[in-house]
Each structure stands twice: as C-alpha cells, then as structure tokens.
Short mmCIF file of C-alpha atoms in Angstrom, two decimals:
data_model
loop_
_atom_site.label_atom_id
_atom_site.label_comp_id
_atom_site.label_asym_id
_atom_site.label_seq_id
_atom_site.Cartn_x
_atom_site.Cartn_y
_atom_site.Cartn_z
CA MET V 1 -5.25 1.73 -10.92
CA CYS V 2 -1.83 0.27 -11.66
CA SER V 3 -0.22 0.84 -15.00
CA ALA V 4 1.26 -2.06 -16.90
CA GLY V 5 4.98 -2.60 -16.60
CA SER V 6 7.64 -3.52 -14.12
CA SER V 7 8.14 -0.24 -12.31
CA GLY V 8 6.64 0.78 -9.00
CA TRP V 9 7.09 3.22 -6.15
CA SER V 10 10.28 3.67 -4.16
CA PRO V 11 10.86 6.69 -1.92
CA ALA V 12 13.99 8.83 -2.06
CA PRO V 13 16.88 7.10 -0.22
CA GLY V 14 17.07 9.79 2.48
CA ASP V 15 13.32 9.90 3.20
CA LYS V 16 12.93 9.15 6.94
CA GLN V 17 9.11 8.97 6.92
CA PRO V 18 8.14 7.65 3.48
CA TRP V 19 4.56 7.32 2.30
CA LEU V 20 2.71 7.00 -0.98
CA GLN V 21 -0.50 8.99 -1.38
CA ILE V 22 -3.14 7.94 -3.91
CA ASN V 23 -5.70 10.56 -4.90
CA LEU V 24 -8.77 8.87 -6.38
CA ASN V 25 -10.41 12.17 -7.51
CA ARG V 26 -13.81 10.93 -6.30
CA LYS V 27 -15.19 8.80 -3.51
CA TYR V 28 -14.75 5.03 -3.88
CA ARG V 29 -15.91 2.07 -1.84
CA ILE V 30 -12.63 0.22 -1.17
CA VAL V 31 -12.77 -3.55 -0.59
CA ALA V 32 -9.19 -4.88 -1.02
CA ILE V 33 -5.54 -4.11 -1.75
CA SER V 34 -2.81 -6.15 -3.44
CA THR V 35 0.92 -5.49 -3.18
CA GLN V 36 3.97 -6.80 -4.96
CA GLY V 37 7.66 -5.90 -4.91
CA ILE V 38 9.56 -4.09 -7.64
CA PHE V 39 10.11 -6.45 -10.58
CA ASN V 40 13.38 -8.40 -10.63
CA SER V 41 14.80 -6.68 -7.53
CA TYR V 42 15.31 -7.11 -3.79
CA ASP V 43 12.89 -4.25 -3.10
CA TRP V 44 9.62 -5.10 -1.36
CA VAL V 45 7.58 -4.04 1.66
CA THR V 46 7.06 -6.65 4.41
CA LYS V 47 4.49 -4.72 6.47
CA TYR V 48 2.56 -1.49 6.16
CA THR V 49 -0.35 0.61 7.36
CA LEU V 50 -3.08 1.92 5.06
CA LEU V 51 -4.74 5.23 5.88
CA TYR V 52 -7.85 6.55 4.17
CA GLY V 53 -9.95 9.70 4.11
CA ASP V 54 -12.06 12.14 2.15
CA ARG V 55 -9.62 15.01 2.71
CA PRO V 56 -5.84 14.91 2.26
CA ASP V 57 -5.36 16.40 5.74
CA SER V 58 -7.51 13.97 7.78
CA TRP V 59 -6.72 10.24 7.94
CA THR V 60 -8.23 7.09 9.43
CA PRO V 61 -6.15 3.90 9.68
CA TYR V 62 -7.66 0.71 8.30
CA VAL V 63 -7.95 -1.60 11.32
CA GLN V 64 -8.16 -5.38 10.97
CA ARG V 65 -10.15 -7.70 13.19
CA GLY V 66 -8.53 -7.70 16.60
CA GLY V 67 -7.59 -4.02 16.40
CA ASN V 68 -4.31 -4.32 14.47
CA SER V 69 -3.62 -1.65 11.83
CA THR V 70 -0.44 -3.32 10.49
CA LEU V 71 -0.97 -5.30 7.28
CA SER V 72 1.43 -8.04 6.25
CA GLY V 73 3.27 -7.41 3.02
CA ASN V 74 5.45 -9.41 0.69
CA TRP V 75 8.28 -11.90 1.18
CA ASN V 76 9.69 -11.61 -2.34
CA TYR V 77 9.31 -9.34 -5.35
CA TYR V 78 7.14 -11.52 -7.57
CA GLN V 79 4.27 -12.96 -5.52
CA VAL V 80 1.13 -10.89 -5.06
CA LYS V 81 -0.16 -10.42 -1.50
CA ARG V 82 -3.87 -9.55 -1.39
CA HIS V 83 -5.85 -8.32 1.60
CA ASN V 84 -9.64 -8.51 1.30
CA PHE V 85 -10.86 -6.05 3.91
CA HIS V 86 -13.30 -7.39 6.49
CA TYR V 87 -15.22 -4.13 6.13
CA ALA V 88 -15.40 -1.89 3.08
CA PHE V 89 -14.70 1.81 3.56
CA THR V 90 -15.19 4.90 1.44
CA ALA V 91 -12.38 7.28 0.58
CA LYS V 92 -11.14 9.86 -1.90
CA HIS V 93 -7.54 9.53 -0.72
CA LEU V 94 -5.36 6.63 0.43
CA ARG V 95 -1.97 6.74 2.06
CA PHE V 96 0.37 3.73 2.08
CA LEU V 97 2.88 3.81 4.96
CA PRO V 98 5.67 1.20 4.76
CA LEU V 99 6.66 -0.06 8.22
CA GLY V 100 9.10 -2.82 7.23
CA TRP V 101 10.92 -3.94 4.08
CA ASN V 102 13.52 -6.35 2.82
CA THR V 103 17.04 -5.22 3.73
CA GLN V 104 18.96 -8.28 2.53
CA TRP V 105 21.15 -8.01 -0.58
CA GLY V 106 20.76 -4.22 -0.68
CA GLY V 107 16.95 -4.33 -0.66
CA LYS V 108 14.95 -1.21 0.10
CA ILE V 109 11.35 0.00 0.08
CA GLY V 110 9.64 -0.79 -3.21
CA VAL V 111 6.04 -1.60 -4.06
CA ARG V 112 3.60 -2.10 -6.86
CA LEU V 113 0.02 -1.99 -5.64
CA GLU V 114 -3.54 -2.30 -6.80
CA ILE V 115 -6.65 -1.04 -5.05
CA TYR V 116 -10.00 -2.81 -5.53
CA GLY V 117 -13.29 -1.00 -5.25
CA CYS V 118 -16.04 0.82 -7.09
CA PRO V 119 -17.32 4.39 -7.31
CA TYR V 120 -19.46 5.34 -4.34
#
C-alpha cells in the first residue's frame, strides 16, 4: 500500500492533533505494520497508536499483550520497524496517531508505512 519513492506523510506544522487515516475501501485482515522515517531527513515517529474500524467515525485501538496501545516506532529515518500483531484484526479504515517523534536537529513528525494483510 506504499508507493515507491522517498516521500511520506508529514502533518502541517501547526497541526496540534495530527493523524493519518488510511481508507482501505474494503475489509482486510490486518496482521502487521512497518514504519520508516522520511528519506534522508531527521523526520521520524518514535511511538504511535494505531486505531482501526469498519466506519470512519468509530475506532478501536490496537492493544498489545499486557494492555499497552502504544507501539514503538523508529530511531532513525532509514531502518524499518515492523510490528507483527499478536492477533489479527479486520478493518476498512486505519488511523495512525503519532505520540512521539525525533526533535533533534529540527526533526518533526514524518513517516512512511506499510500495512500487511489480505482481503477478508
């Protein structure tokens, strides 16, 4: 679901509650997510929450073992961080909520991501 290239998503600088919504257009069984920072930059997300649902107005947070809904992100722009979910879930919509990001050297929120799954 990612296009080739070096770009990614970065919210507007003044956005106080940024999120990225992914509309899958049909129900998918989601099993994993990978994230990466924006190519050749100081922009990457260090932690985030992933919400999912069948309607764009009703969300469920993905919760890891132990009850934590915060997923660890990246520590640089180039390495891929993959989370294989301990339970698969079905969704038509996903919402990526950055909770922390690199702020050194002028860094800001920036992410490239890939969702793994199959049609449900």
